Tab-separated table of C-alpha atoms in Angstrom:
chain	number	residue	atom	x	y	z
A	400	ASN	CA	0.000	0.000	0.000
A	401	ARG	CA	2.751	2.388	-1.025
A	402	ILE	CA	2.719	5.497	-3.211
A	403	ILE	CA	5.074	5.375	-6.199
A	404	PHE	CA	6.104	8.557	-8.010
A	405	TYR	CA	7.189	8.290	-11.637
A	406	ARG	CA	7.754	10.117	-14.892
A	407	PHE	CA	8.638	8.958	-18.398
A	408	GLY	CA	10.734	10.242	-21.286
A	409	SER	CA	14.455	10.836	-21.782
A	410	GLU	CA	17.107	13.523	-21.545
A	411	GLN	CA	17.069	13.783	-25.329
A	412	ASP	CA	13.320	14.137	-25.847
A	413	GLY	CA	12.279	15.616	-22.527
A	414	TRP	CA	10.382	14.313	-19.519
A	415	SER	CA	6.718	14.107	-18.690
A	416	ALA	CA	5.115	15.625	-15.636
A	417	GLU	CA	5.432	13.644	-12.426
A	418	TYR	CA	2.668	11.108	-11.762
A	419	GLN	CA	1.882	8.913	-8.803
A	420	MET	CA	0.262	5.532	-8.259
A	421	ARG	CA	-0.566	3.448	-5.186
A	422	THR	CA	0.154	-0.254	-4.850
A	423	PRO	CA	-2.763	-2.375	-3.561
A	424	PRO	CA	-2.906	-3.478	0.065
A	425	SER	CA	-1.910	-7.039	0.791
A	426	VAL	CA	-4.826	-9.251	1.743
A	427	GLN	CA	-2.609	-10.654	4.488
A	428	GLN	CA	-2.308	-7.264	6.225
A	429	ASN	CA	-5.680	-7.652	7.899
A	430	LYS	CA	-9.169	-8.770	7.011
A	431	SER	CA	-10.423	-5.198	6.755
A	432	SER	CA	-7.992	-4.223	3.978
A	433	ALA	CA	-10.386	-3.529	1.127
A	434	VAL	CA	-9.837	-2.779	-2.534
A	435	LYS	CA	-12.045	-0.962	-5.027
A	436	VAL	CA	-12.261	-1.874	-8.714
A	437	LEU	CA	-14.163	0.029	-11.423
A	438	VAL	CA	-15.582	-2.010	-14.315
A	439	VAL	CA	-16.521	-0.561	-17.708
A	440	GLY	CA	-17.388	-1.969	-21.086
A	441	ASP	CA	-18.165	-0.644	-24.555
A	442	MET	CA	-17.099	2.904	-23.766
A	443	GLY	CA	-15.637	4.707	-26.770
A	444	THR	CA	-14.428	8.294	-26.594
A	445	HIS	CA	-15.672	11.834	-27.090
A	446	SER	CA	-13.920	15.136	-27.680
A	447	ARG	CA	-15.037	18.011	-25.457
A	448	ASP	CA	-14.701	20.493	-28.336
A	449	GLU	CA	-17.334	18.535	-30.304
A	450	PHE	CA	-15.260	18.105	-33.459
A	451	THR	CA	-16.504	15.464	-35.869
A	452	GLN	CA	-15.560	11.953	-34.746
A	453	HIS	CA	-16.045	8.487	-36.080
A	454	TRP	CA	-18.578	7.071	-33.585
A	455	GLY	CA	-18.309	9.819	-31.002
A	456	CYS	CA	-19.666	8.702	-27.615
A	457	PRO	CA	-20.632	11.743	-25.478
A	458	PRO	CA	-21.863	9.662	-22.474
A	459	SER	CA	-18.350	8.238	-22.144
A	460	ARG	CA	-17.314	11.588	-20.657
A	461	ASN	CA	-19.822	11.225	-17.821
A	462	THR	CA	-18.336	7.810	-17.149
A	463	THR	CA	-14.672	8.833	-17.080
A	464	ASP	CA	-15.427	12.018	-15.103
A	465	ALA	CA	-17.260	9.977	-12.465
A	466	MET	CA	-14.494	7.373	-12.380
A	467	LEU	CA	-11.840	10.070	-11.957
A	468	ALA	CA	-13.742	11.411	-8.962
A	469	GLU	CA	-13.566	7.929	-7.442
A	470	VAL	CA	-9.846	7.668	-8.065
A	471	GLN	CA	-9.348	10.971	-6.265
A	472	GLY	CA	-11.981	10.360	-3.593
A	473	ASN	CA	-11.621	10.903	0.117
A	474	ASN	CA	-12.596	7.406	1.237
A	475	LEU	CA	-11.399	4.167	-0.341
A	476	ASP	CA	-9.898	5.313	-3.634
A	477	ALA	CA	-10.412	3.104	-6.672
A	478	GLY	CA	-7.211	1.241	-7.410
A	479	LEU	CA	-7.907	-0.607	-10.654
A	480	VAL	CA	-10.023	-0.366	-13.809
A	481	LEU	CA	-11.175	-3.474	-15.662
A	482	HIS	CA	-12.401	-2.717	-19.191
A	483	VAL	CA	-14.301	-5.735	-20.511
A	484	GLY	CA	-13.806	-5.075	-24.209
A	485	ASP	CA	-14.792	-2.575	-26.905
A	486	LEU	CA	-12.394	0.101	-25.752
A	487	SER	CA	-12.015	3.047	-28.147
A	488	TYR	CA	-14.042	1.896	-31.176
A	489	ALA	CA	-11.167	3.069	-33.352
A	490	VAL	CA	-11.870	0.286	-35.903
A	491	GLY	CA	-8.890	1.281	-38.050
A	492	TYR	CA	-8.846	5.037	-37.363
A	493	ALA	CA	-5.542	5.370	-35.516
A	494	SER	CA	-6.229	8.913	-34.291
A	495	VAL	CA	-9.190	7.634	-32.269
A	496	TRP	CA	-6.793	5.620	-30.133
A	497	ASP	CA	-4.932	8.841	-29.300
A	498	GLN	CA	-8.214	10.514	-28.344
A	499	PHE	CA	-9.137	7.541	-26.177
A	500	HIS	CA	-5.827	7.598	-24.334
A	501	GLU	CA	-6.149	11.352	-23.807
A	502	GLN	CA	-9.549	10.793	-22.220
A	503	ILE	CA	-8.523	7.996	-19.857
A	504	ALA	CA	-5.030	9.335	-19.036
A	505	PRO	CA	-6.049	11.178	-15.840
A	506	ILE	CA	-7.156	7.765	-14.539
A	507	SER	CA	-4.782	5.336	-16.257
A	508	SER	CA	-1.735	7.385	-15.223
A	509	GLN	CA	-2.662	6.703	-11.590
A	510	ILE	CA	-4.081	3.170	-11.556
A	511	PRO	CA	-3.859	0.106	-13.839
A	512	TRP	CA	-6.322	-0.054	-16.749
A	513	MET	CA	-6.731	-3.769	-17.459
A	514	VAL	CA	-8.494	-4.895	-20.636
A	515	ALA	CA	-10.191	-7.779	-22.374
A	516	LEU	CA	-10.440	-7.800	-26.156
A	517	GLY	CA	-13.858	-7.199	-27.689
A	518	ASN	CA	-15.215	-7.688	-31.169
A	519	HIS	CA	-14.351	-4.089	-32.108
A	520	GLU	CA	-10.704	-4.759	-31.212
A	521	ARG	CA	-10.282	-8.201	-32.752
A	522	ASP	CA	-12.850	-9.518	-35.230
A	523	TRP	CA	-12.034	-9.801	-38.923
A	524	PRO	CA	-12.816	-12.574	-41.437
A	525	GLY	CA	-10.225	-15.282	-41.971
A	526	THR	CA	-8.149	-14.393	-38.905
A	527	GLY	CA	-9.417	-16.950	-36.389
A	528	SER	CA	-11.888	-14.671	-34.609
A	529	ASN	CA	-15.456	-15.550	-33.685
A	530	GLY	CA	-17.080	-12.508	-35.253
A	531	LEU	CA	-17.284	-10.665	-38.553
A	532	ILE	CA	-15.710	-7.334	-39.622
A	533	ASP	CA	-16.120	-5.386	-36.395
A	534	SER	CA	-12.461	-4.424	-35.820
A	535	GLY	CA	-12.105	-2.600	-39.127
A	536	GLY	CA	-9.076	-4.771	-39.839
A	537	GLU	CA	-7.207	-4.025	-36.601
A	538	CYS	CA	-7.263	-7.716	-35.592
A	539	GLY	CA	-6.286	-6.842	-32.031
A	540	VAL	CA	-2.859	-5.470	-32.954
A	541	PRO	CA	-3.245	-1.871	-31.648
A	542	THR	CA	-4.859	-3.142	-28.452
A	543	GLU	CA	-2.140	-5.653	-27.657
A	544	LEU	CA	0.583	-3.078	-28.333
A	545	ARG	CA	-1.047	-0.232	-26.409
A	546	PHE	CA	-2.187	-2.319	-23.429
A	547	ARG	CA	0.583	-4.646	-22.304
A	548	MET	CA	-1.394	-7.123	-20.251
A	549	PRO	CA	0.248	-10.069	-18.435
A	550	TRP	CA	-0.538	-12.511	-21.216
A	551	ASN	CA	2.300	-14.470	-22.802
A	552	GLN	CA	4.073	-11.768	-24.807
A	553	ARG	CA	6.013	-14.388	-26.780
A	554	ILE	CA	2.809	-15.759	-28.300
A	555	ILE	CA	0.887	-13.471	-30.624
A	556	ASP	CA	-2.901	-13.277	-30.485
A	557	LYS	CA	-3.509	-15.340	-27.323
A	558	PRO	CA	-4.930	-12.565	-25.121
A	559	TRP	CA	-6.107	-14.473	-22.061
A	560	TYR	CA	-4.448	-14.012	-18.695
A	561	SER	CA	-4.996	-13.757	-14.960
A	562	PHE	CA	-3.810	-11.633	-12.065
A	563	ASN	CA	-4.456	-11.041	-8.382
A	564	TYR	CA	-5.554	-7.737	-6.951
A	565	GLY	CA	-5.883	-7.663	-3.178
A	566	PRO	CA	-8.317	-10.461	-2.193
A	567	ILE	CA	-9.575	-10.979	-5.768
A	568	HIS	CA	-8.290	-13.345	-8.442
A	569	PHE	CA	-9.189	-12.142	-11.941
A	570	SER	CA	-9.244	-14.514	-14.912
A	571	VAL	CA	-9.630	-12.756	-18.268
A	572	LEU	CA	-10.837	-14.764	-21.258
A	573	SER	CA	-11.216	-13.775	-24.905
A	574	SER	CA	-14.718	-14.226	-26.286
A	575	GLU	CA	-13.293	-13.494	-29.745
A	576	HIS	CA	-11.078	-16.594	-29.901
A	577	ASP	CA	-11.663	-20.319	-29.865
A	578	PHE	CA	-13.218	-21.323	-26.530
A	579	GLU	CA	-11.955	-24.901	-26.573
A	580	GLU	CA	-8.385	-23.642	-26.929
A	581	GLN	CA	-8.791	-21.528	-23.794
A	582	TYR	CA	-10.448	-24.248	-21.707
A	583	PRO	CA	-7.236	-26.054	-20.564
A	584	TRP	CA	-5.692	-22.725	-19.553
A	585	MET	CA	-8.862	-21.697	-17.711
A	586	LYS	CA	-9.033	-25.031	-15.871
A	587	GLU	CA	-5.389	-24.807	-14.823
A	588	ASP	CA	-5.737	-21.193	-13.748
A	589	LEU	CA	-8.808	-21.773	-11.587
A	590	SER	CA	-7.317	-24.931	-10.089
A	591	ALA	CA	-4.287	-22.953	-8.928
A	592	VAL	CA	-6.237	-20.276	-7.024
A	593	ASP	CA	-5.316	-20.105	-3.334
A	594	ARG	CA	-8.539	-19.101	-1.603
A	595	SER	CA	-6.687	-18.302	1.614
A	596	LYS	CA	-5.005	-15.440	-0.260
A	597	THR	CA	-7.649	-14.551	-2.861
A	598	PRO	CA	-11.022	-15.734	-1.538
A	599	TRP	CA	-12.896	-14.099	-4.436
A	600	VAL	CA	-12.707	-15.240	-8.060
A	601	VAL	CA	-13.912	-13.065	-10.939
A	602	VAL	CA	-13.943	-14.161	-14.578
A	603	SER	CA	-14.254	-11.503	-17.264
A	604	LEU	CA	-14.705	-11.602	-21.023
A	605	HIS	CA	-16.387	-9.397	-23.591
A	606	ARG	CA	-19.439	-11.353	-24.732
A	607	PRO	CA	-21.967	-12.461	-22.108
A	608	VAL	CA	-22.481	-16.025	-20.919
A	609	TYR	CA	-26.039	-15.231	-19.820
A	610	ILE	CA	-27.997	-12.364	-21.349
A	611	ASP	CA	-31.436	-10.881	-21.858
A	612	SER	CA	-31.358	-10.360	-25.635
A	613	ILE	CA	-33.512	-11.150	-28.657
A	614	ASN	CA	-30.442	-11.465	-30.889
A	615	TYR	CA	-30.271	-15.095	-32.050
A	616	MET	CA	-28.377	-14.328	-35.272
A	617	PRO	CA	-26.088	-17.153	-36.454
A	618	ILE	CA	-22.298	-16.852	-36.178
A	619	ASP	CA	-22.080	-14.060	-33.605
A	620	GLY	CA	-25.572	-13.372	-32.224
A	621	ASP	CA	-25.780	-12.664	-28.496
A	622	GLN	CA	-27.641	-15.869	-27.674
A	623	THR	CA	-25.635	-17.936	-30.181
A	624	ILE	CA	-22.313	-17.063	-28.553
A	625	ALA	CA	-23.751	-17.251	-25.023
A	626	LYS	CA	-24.857	-20.835	-25.590
A	627	GLN	CA	-21.416	-21.779	-26.900
A	628	LEU	CA	-19.747	-20.178	-23.888
A	629	ARG	CA	-22.010	-22.032	-21.461
A	630	LEU	CA	-21.319	-25.377	-23.121
A	631	VAL	CA	-17.573	-24.902	-22.659
A	632	PHE	CA	-17.207	-22.990	-19.393
A	633	GLU	CA	-20.320	-23.079	-17.209
A	634	ASP	CA	-19.578	-26.351	-15.415
A	635	LEU	CA	-15.990	-25.239	-14.856
A	636	PHE	CA	-17.151	-21.986	-13.277
A	637	MET	CA	-19.447	-23.904	-10.952
A	638	GLU	CA	-16.860	-26.531	-10.066
A	639	HIS	CA	-14.306	-23.899	-9.032
A	640	GLU	CA	-16.842	-21.644	-7.322
A	641	VAL	CA	-16.389	-18.572	-9.491
A	642	ASP	CA	-18.151	-15.731	-7.700
A	643	LEU	CA	-18.760	-13.282	-10.524
A	644	VAL	CA	-18.644	-13.370	-14.330
A	645	LEU	CA	-18.310	-9.918	-15.922
A	646	ALA	CA	-19.066	-9.131	-19.550
A	647	GLY	CA	-20.052	-6.300	-21.881
A	648	HIS	CA	-20.970	-6.306	-25.586
A	649	HIS	CA	-24.674	-5.680	-25.056
A	650	HIS	CA	-24.875	-1.958	-24.343
A	651	SER	CA	-26.830	-2.243	-21.123
A	652	TYR	CA	-26.496	-3.131	-17.477
A	653	GLN	CA	-27.804	-6.573	-16.558
A	654	ARG	CA	-27.418	-8.651	-13.409
A	655	SER	CA	-28.523	-12.199	-12.707
A	656	CYS	CA	-29.188	-14.134	-9.543
A	657	PRO	CA	-26.568	-16.739	-8.522
A	658	LEU	CA	-27.149	-18.852	-11.601
A	659	TYR	CA	-26.474	-22.345	-12.928
A	660	GLN	CA	-28.133	-23.939	-15.953
A	661	HIS	CA	-30.798	-21.237	-16.142
A	662	GLU	CA	-31.862	-21.729	-12.532
A	663	CYS	CA	-31.341	-19.435	-9.558
A	664	LYS	CA	-29.424	-21.111	-6.742
A	665	GLN	CA	-29.682	-20.333	-3.055
A	666	SER	CA	-27.357	-20.944	-0.142
A	667	LYS	CA	-26.891	-19.890	3.448
A	668	GLU	CA	-25.045	-16.633	4.031
A	669	GLY	CA	-21.327	-17.175	3.747
A	670	GLU	CA	-21.706	-20.296	1.596
A	671	TYR	CA	-21.310	-20.558	-2.144
A	672	ALA	CA	-24.355	-20.808	-4.405
A	673	ALA	CA	-23.343	-20.143	-8.031
A	674	PRO	CA	-21.783	-17.395	-10.165
A	675	VAL	CA	-23.540	-14.057	-10.519
A	676	TYR	CA	-23.490	-12.897	-14.146
A	677	VAL	CA	-23.201	-9.168	-14.806
A	678	ILE	CA	-23.190	-7.226	-18.072
A	679	SER	CA	-21.534	-3.835	-17.702
A	680	GLY	CA	-21.618	-2.709	-21.334
A	681	ASN	CA	-23.112	0.757	-21.022
A	682	ALA	CA	-20.080	2.972	-20.400
A	683	GLY	CA	-20.505	5.246	-23.415
A	684	PHE	CA	-21.570	3.809	-26.758
A	685	SER	CA	-25.216	4.055	-27.843
A	686	LEU	CA	-27.465	1.774	-25.800
A	687	THR	CA	-28.894	-1.536	-27.018
A	688	PRO	CA	-32.702	-1.888	-26.782
A	689	THR	CA	-32.813	-5.494	-28.056
A	690	VAL	CA	-34.224	-7.219	-24.955
A	691	PHE	CA	-37.356	-9.236	-24.274
A	692	PRO	CA	-40.474	-7.348	-23.093
A	693	ILE	CA	-40.294	-9.399	-19.898
A	694	PRO	CA	-36.777	-10.393	-18.760
A	695	PRO	CA	-35.955	-14.032	-18.009
A	696	LYS	CA	-36.787	-14.885	-14.402
A	697	TRP	CA	-33.101	-15.317	-13.587
A	698	MET	CA	-32.121	-11.846	-14.846
A	699	LYS	CA	-32.925	-9.658	-11.861
A	700	VAL	CA	-31.976	-6.212	-13.203
A	701	VAL	CA	-31.928	-4.878	-16.771
A	702	ASP	CA	-31.211	-1.224	-17.606
A	703	ILE	CA	-31.237	-0.298	-21.304
A	704	ARG	CA	-31.968	3.385	-20.727
A	705	HIS	CA	-28.912	4.700	-18.904
A	706	HIS	CA	-25.138	4.701	-19.177
A	707	GLY	CA	-22.877	3.861	-16.279
A	708	TYR	CA	-20.252	1.568	-14.792
A	709	THR	CA	-19.855	-1.033	-12.072
A	710	ARG	CA	-17.964	-0.737	-8.815
A	711	ILE	CA	-16.519	-3.647	-6.836
A	712	THR	CA	-15.408	-3.270	-3.225
A	713	ALA	CA	-13.938	-6.331	-1.568
A	714	ASP	CA	-12.050	-7.466	1.492
A	715	LYS	CA	-11.330	-10.986	2.659
A	716	THR	CA	-14.862	-11.732	3.871
A	717	SER	CA	-17.147	-9.377	1.922
A	718	PHE	CA	-17.622	-8.633	-1.783
A	719	THR	CA	-19.941	-5.814	-2.910
A	720	LEU	CA	-20.899	-5.008	-6.493
A	721	GLU	CA	-22.677	-1.726	-7.256
A	722	TYR	CA	-24.089	-0.335	-10.479
A	723	VAL	CA	-23.456	3.411	-10.766
A	724	ARG	CA	-25.307	5.456	-13.359
A	725	GLY	CA	-23.302	8.098	-15.177
A	726	ASP	CA	-25.996	10.771	-15.173
A	727	ASP	CA	-26.473	11.057	-11.399
A	728	ARG	CA	-23.483	9.072	-10.024
A	729	GLN	CA	-25.865	7.227	-7.719
A	730	VAL	CA	-25.979	3.486	-6.990
A	731	HIS	CA	-28.954	1.789	-8.672
A	732	ASP	CA	-28.202	-1.883	-7.969
A	733	THR	CA	-26.227	-3.661	-5.256
A	734	VAL	CA	-25.167	-7.252	-4.665
A	735	VAL	CA	-23.316	-8.366	-1.539
A	736	LEU	CA	-21.522	-11.716	-1.242
A	737	LYS	CA	-20.106	-13.053	2.041
A	738	ARG	CA	-17.539	-15.677	2.937
A	739	HIS	CA	-16.823	-17.101	6.382
């Protein structure tokens, strides 16, 4: 839990301003050492001077302004951002990446900005992706070069990885690559989790595993991909007691009950029931209205009318997820998990 001061550059080209970042508290320090994580998906970027942009996303400014306030807050400052895919929506326009980095820099210069690849970073025909032409030909290259995640840097185009942050173990999958190829890695990663050190396990990927959506299109429809993901990973998530599965892609906020095979599961407080599935895909891009008139009984909250982000606060015995709307910065959904 130390503050690190840094700058970048060289004597030849000049130096940046001085920045600072804080390392996370060790979960072994004491049980009350909590961490805060901000989760966004499908954000995009927007210029404050309103110049013409490819896919400008004005609500993204509400999101990053609210997140910055949390990073600089007076209580438990946010220490990590997890972006679950569809980052800048550059889709081949390189300048959009620069605009995106300018927008997130006040946050990403202070805390890590971890990413999963989405369809608008990776998908292109004939390249081994699950989708269509959504990356504009980028094929994940700008993302992997600009965001150096702890995946195997010696292997190109295998962007799945894991890391620990305080009492949470994060496993990041790619919904844009072959699921069967990732299964052995996912099984090994979850099997190696030490619950005495990281009692909470969160899996993240771009496309949802469970979703309220009427999109059954072949190849890459919401329900088509969700079914494929469940066939490969759902039993593994249950076996290893994954607490939360985070996704984006559908531009909405959705949250399930503890869920297994389309049924809500119950348990005593402090005992495991099943993963909670959350879609946090409403950080900035235009919202997606393609949901059923009445949500499935296992999807407890669906918001297709507002933008926002998700906040996680966790210590060794308690895990709280909150949905924060960008327009009023108020909490509009809360889930609390407990462990003995």
